[in-house]
Structures are given as structure tokens and as C-alpha cells.
PDB file of C-alpha atoms and ligand atoms in Angstrom:
ATOM      1  CA  UNK A 179     301.205 368.397 140.756  1.00 90.00           C
ATOM      2  CA  UNK A 180     298.976 365.358 140.138  1.00 94.00           C
ATOM      3  CA  UNK A 181     299.876 361.937 141.498  1.00 98.00           C
ATOM      4  CA  UNK A 182     300.529 360.823 137.908  1.00 98.00           C
ATOM      5  CA  UNK A 183     302.943 363.731 137.332  1.00 97.00           C
ATOM      6  CA  UNK A 184     304.794 362.531 140.447  1.00 98.00           C
ATOM      7  CA  UNK A 185     304.926 359.027 138.958  1.00 98.00           C
ATOM      8  CA  UNK A 186     306.288 360.455 135.673  1.00 98.00           C
ATOM      9  CA  UNK A 187     308.891 362.433 137.648  1.00 97.00           C
ATOM     10  CA  UNK A 188     309.942 359.269 139.529  1.00 97.00           C
ATOM     11  CA  UNK A 189     308.868 360.735 142.881  1.00 98.00           C
ATOM     12  CA  UNK A 190     306.322 357.932 143.354  1.00 97.00           C
ATOM     13  CA  UNK A 191     307.248 354.408 142.223  1.00 98.00           C
ATOM     14  CA  UNK A 192     305.162 352.468 139.734  1.00 98.00           C
ATOM     15  CA  UNK A 193     305.218 349.048 138.115  1.00 98.00           C
ATOM     16  CA  UNK A 194     306.086 350.148 134.598  1.00 98.00           C
ATOM     17  CA  UNK A 195     304.743 348.336 131.520  1.00 98.00           C
ATOM     18  CA  UNK A 196     305.933 350.517 128.639  1.00 98.00           C
ATOM     19  CA  UNK A 197     307.282 354.022 128.097  1.00 98.00           C
ATOM     20  CA  UNK A 198     308.325 356.369 125.319  1.00 98.00           C
ATOM     21  CA  UNK A 199     309.190 360.069 125.215  1.00 98.00           C
ATOM     22  CA  UNK A 200     305.580 361.195 125.530  1.00 98.00           C
ATOM     23  CA  UNK A 201     303.641 358.392 127.241  1.00 98.00           C
ATOM     24  CA  UNK A 202     303.913 355.992 130.180  1.00 98.00           C
ATOM     25  CA  UNK A 203     301.974 352.815 131.012  1.00 98.00           C
ATOM     26  CA  UNK A 204     301.990 351.212 134.468  1.00 98.00           C
ATOM     27  CA  UNK A 205     299.877 348.793 136.500  1.00 98.00           C
ATOM     28  CA  UNK A 206     296.996 350.283 138.493  1.00 98.00           C
ATOM     29  CA  UNK A 207     297.635 350.145 142.240  1.00 98.00           C
ATOM     30  CA  UNK A 208     294.035 348.992 142.874  1.00 97.00           C
ATOM     31  CA  UNK A 209     293.230 346.684 139.946  1.00 97.00           C
ATOM     32  CA  UNK A 210     289.613 346.224 138.843  1.00 96.00           C
ATOM     33  CA  UNK A 211     290.435 343.321 136.492  1.00 96.00           C
ATOM     34  CA  UNK A 212     293.102 340.589 136.369  1.00 97.00           C
ATOM     35  CA  UNK A 213     295.109 342.940 134.131  1.00 98.00           C
ATOM     36  CA  UNK A 214     294.631 346.660 134.802  1.00 98.00           C
ATOM     37  CA  UNK A 215     297.071 349.089 133.236  1.00 98.00           C
ATOM     38  CA  UNK A 216     296.941 352.883 133.061  1.00 98.00           C
ATOM     39  CA  UNK A 217     298.236 354.648 129.947  1.00 98.00           C
ATOM     40  CA  UNK A 218     298.979 358.343 130.442  1.00 98.00           C
ATOM     41  CA  UNK A 219     300.560 361.235 128.583  1.00 98.00           C
ATOM     42  CA  UNK A 220     303.610 362.561 130.441  1.00 98.00           C
ATOM     43  CA  UNK A 221     302.288 366.093 130.116  1.00 97.00           C
ATOM     44  CA  UNK A 222     299.257 366.786 132.280  1.00 96.00           C
ATOM     45  CA  UNK A 223     295.992 367.431 130.464  1.00 97.00           C
ATOM     46  CA  UNK A 224     293.077 367.225 132.886  1.00 98.00           C
ATOM     47  CA  UNK A 225     290.811 364.853 131.021  1.00 98.00           C
ATOM     48  CA  UNK A 226     289.611 363.416 127.709  1.00 98.00           C
ATOM     49  CA  UNK A 227     287.264 366.341 127.108  1.00 98.00           C
ATOM     50  CA  UNK A 228     290.134 368.865 127.166  1.00 98.00           C
ATOM     51  CA  UNK A 229     292.611 366.791 125.139  1.00 98.00           C
ATOM     52  CA  UNK A 230     293.455 367.643 121.530  1.00 98.00           C
ATOM     53  CA  UNK A 231     292.647 365.181 118.731  1.00 98.00           C
ATOM     54  CA  UNK A 232     296.391 364.831 118.101  1.00 98.00           C
ATOM     55  CA  UNK A 233     297.148 363.883 121.709  1.00 98.00           C
ATOM     56  CA  UNK A 234     294.206 361.459 121.805  1.00 98.00           C
ATOM     57  CA  UNK A 235     295.324 359.839 118.556  1.00 98.00           C
ATOM     58  CA  UNK A 236     298.843 359.346 119.909  1.00 98.00           C
ATOM     59  CA  UNK A 237     297.499 358.007 123.216  1.00 98.00           C
ATOM     60  CA  UNK A 238     295.303 355.541 121.273  1.00 98.00           C
ATOM     61  CA  UNK A 239     298.320 354.327 119.281  1.00 98.00           C
ATOM     62  CA  UNK A 240     300.338 353.953 122.506  1.00 98.00           C
ATOM     63  CA  UNK A 241     297.425 352.071 124.108  1.00 98.00           C
ATOM     64  CA  UNK A 242     297.394 349.619 121.187  1.00 98.00           C
ATOM     65  CA  UNK A 243     301.125 349.105 121.677  1.00 98.00           C
ATOM     66  CA  UNK A 244     300.669 348.452 125.402  1.00 98.00           C
ATOM     67  CA  UNK A 245     297.881 345.928 124.787  1.00 98.00           C
ATOM     68  CA  UNK A 246     300.063 344.122 122.278  1.00 98.00           C
ATOM     69  CA  UNK A 247     303.053 344.219 124.616  1.00 98.00           C
ATOM     70  CA  UNK A 248     301.145 342.303 127.329  1.00 98.00           C
ATOM     71  CA  UNK A 249     299.266 340.039 124.891  1.00 98.00           C
ATOM     72  CA  UNK A 250     295.804 341.517 125.426  1.00 98.00           C
ATOM     73  CA  UNK A 251     295.430 342.061 121.687  1.00 98.00           C
ATOM     74  CA  UNK A 252     294.911 338.294 121.365  1.00 97.00           C
ATOM     75  CA  UNK A 253     292.410 337.755 124.203  1.00 96.00           C
ATOM     76  CA  UNK A 254     290.552 341.077 124.009  1.00 97.00           C
ATOM     77  CA  UNK A 255     290.428 343.990 126.384  1.00 97.00           C
ATOM     78  CA  UNK A 256     288.575 347.181 127.274  1.00 97.00           C
ATOM     79  CA  UNK A 257     289.720 350.809 127.210  1.00 98.00           C
ATOM     80  CA  UNK A 258     287.964 353.255 129.537  1.00 97.00           C
ATOM     81  CA  UNK A 259     288.547 356.892 130.351  1.00 98.00           C
ATOM     82  CA  UNK A 260     286.590 358.403 133.221  1.00 98.00           C
ATOM     83  CA  UNK A 261     285.636 362.062 132.854  1.00 98.00           C
ATOM     84  CA  UNK A 262     284.567 364.345 135.723  1.00 97.00           C
ATOM     85  CA  UNK A 263     282.316 363.610 138.707  1.00 96.00           C
ATOM     86  CA  UNK A 264     279.647 361.464 137.058  1.00 95.00           C
ATOM     87  CA  UNK A 265     282.340 359.626 135.120  1.00 96.00           C
ATOM     88  CA  UNK A 266     283.997 358.695 138.415  1.00 95.00           C
ATOM     89  CA  UNK A 267     287.321 360.384 137.647  1.00 98.00           C
ATOM     90  CA  UNK A 268     289.603 360.547 140.691  1.00 98.00           C
ATOM     91  CA  UNK A 269     292.894 361.678 139.184  1.00 98.00           C
ATOM     92  CA  UNK A 270     292.720 364.925 137.130  1.00 98.00           C
ATOM     93  CA  UNK A 271     295.326 363.780 134.602  1.00 98.00           C
ATOM     94  CA  UNK A 272     294.126 362.176 131.367  1.00 98.00           C
ATOM     95  CA  UNK A 273     294.504 358.393 131.463  1.00 98.00           C
ATOM     96  CA  UNK A 274     293.152 355.342 129.709  1.00 98.00           C
ATOM     97  CA  UNK A 275     292.366 352.276 131.791  1.00 98.00           C
ATOM     98  CA  UNK A 276     293.335 349.111 129.884  1.00 98.00           C
ATOM     99  CA  UNK A 277     291.415 346.205 131.383  1.00 97.00           C
ATOM    100  CA  UNK A 278     291.581 342.521 130.520  1.00 97.00           C
ATOM    101  CA  UNK A 279     292.747 339.108 131.551  1.00 97.00           C
ATOM    102  CA  UNK A 280     289.212 337.665 131.806  1.00 96.00           C
ATOM    103  CA  UNK A 281     285.592 338.228 130.746  1.00 95.00           C
ATOM    104  CA  UNK A 282     284.556 341.706 131.832  1.00 94.00           C
ATOM    105  CA  UNK A 283     281.123 342.789 133.067  1.00 92.00           C
ATOM    106  CA  UNK A 284     279.736 345.974 131.532  1.00 89.00           C
ATOM    107  CA  UNK A 285     278.823 348.535 134.235  1.00 75.00           C
ATOM    108  CA  UNK A 286     276.269 351.315 133.897  1.00 72.00           C
ATOM    109  CA  UNK A 287     275.017 353.243 136.938  1.00 76.00           C
ATOM    110  CA  UNK A 288     276.679 352.944 140.350  1.00 71.00           C
TER     111      UNK A 288
HETATM  112  P1  5GP B 294     290.188 357.429 137.733  1.00 53.87           P
HETATM  113  O1  5GP B 294     289.182 357.110 138.817  1.00 53.87           O
HETATM  114  O2  5GP B 294     290.719 358.819 137.881  1.00 53.87           O
HETATM  115  O3  5GP B 294     289.665 357.137 136.354  1.00 53.87           O
HETATM  116  O4  5GP B 294     291.364 356.395 137.922  1.00 53.87           O
HETATM  117  C1  5GP B 294     292.477 356.647 138.712  1.00 53.87           C
HETATM  118  C2  5GP B 294     293.164 355.322 138.899  1.00 53.87           C
HETATM  119  O5  5GP B 294     294.450 355.565 139.394  1.00 53.87           O
HETATM  120  C3  5GP B 294     292.469 354.381 139.907  1.00 53.87           C
HETATM  121  O6  5GP B 294     292.133 353.156 139.269  1.00 53.87           O
HETATM  122  C4  5GP B 294     293.508 354.207 141.005  1.00 53.87           C
HETATM  123  O7  5GP B 294     293.544 352.887 141.533  1.00 53.87           O
HETATM  124  C5  5GP B 294     294.797 354.560 140.293  1.00 53.87           C
HETATM  125  N1  5GP B 294     295.831 355.116 141.170  1.00 53.87           N
HETATM  126  C6  5GP B 294     295.683 356.129 142.061  1.00 53.87           C
HETATM  127  N2  5GP B 294     296.846 356.407 142.663  1.00 53.87           N
HETATM  128  C7  5GP B 294     297.763 355.545 142.142  1.00 53.87           C
HETATM  129  C8  5GP B 294     299.168 355.360 142.373  1.00 53.87           C
HETATM  130  O8  5GP B 294     299.811 356.029 143.175  1.00 53.87           O
HETATM  131  N3  5GP B 294     299.772 354.385 141.646  1.00 53.87           N
HETATM  132  C9  5GP B 294     299.100 353.620 140.736  1.00 53.87           C
HETATM  133  N4  5GP B 294     299.798 352.683 140.092  1.00 53.87           N
HETATM  134  N5  5GP B 294     297.787 353.787 140.493  1.00 53.87           N
HETATM  135  C10 5GP B 294     297.121 354.734 141.189  1.00 53.87           C
END
């Protein structure tokens, strides 16, 4: 079970932002921006590369909703999904990072 599945199951607490039957958004425990939210599907798909176009489309729509819910649609924001080792993925459960709340630098290589 991934840490995000445990969050979905309520076994690990989270600071919830928005939820529906299929998706959950909550604040990242180690924020990399003034606003840092994770949007995840409740079912576990390992990463972006393995996700179906339908799931990705629904996750994109949910991500838009989350951004609007916290007002990031007005100021601007960034959506990132890390994939595999070089992508810096730590949790093997598809998630979009929603970052905002200030001007963001654009990283390349570590
Ligand atoms: P990744 O590196 O896989 O793209 O991102 C995983 C993210 O999950 C990291 O930004 C990390 O801070 C966050 N994270 C890991 N464990 C927890 C947790 O238990 N609760 C919350 N809210 N975020 C977590």
C-alpha cells in the first residue's frame, strides 16, 4: 500500500483541500512553494506514464477545480508530475503537484 493509499483510506491524516468520488487533493507535508497541493486519483496507478488518457483527463479537470478552489487560477500556478528516478518521483502513486502563491523558479538539472 502506498502512503497516498493510506491517506485515501484515512489511515494517515492529511490537510484536505478538495475531494470527490475519484480524486483527493491535500497540502504537501513538505511544501516547495507558498502553496503546494497534491492532487491524486484514489485508485493507485504508479505514474503518469502508466495512466490512461481518460484518467489523466479527469485528473486534469480535478486539478483545474482545485486551483480555482484556492484562487490560484487568478494568480497563476504550475502543475508538475514527477516520473521515475530521473524525474525525482518518491511516491509510486500518480500525483500532480500544484504549486503557486508566488513567482516560481524553473528548475532543470539537480
Ligand atoms: P514525488 O517526489 O513522488 O513527486 O512527490 C511526493 C510528495 O509527497 C513530496 O512532495 C512529499 O513531500 C509528499 N509527501 C510524502 N509523504 C507525505 C505525507 O504523508 N503527507 C503529505 N501531505 N505529503 C507527503
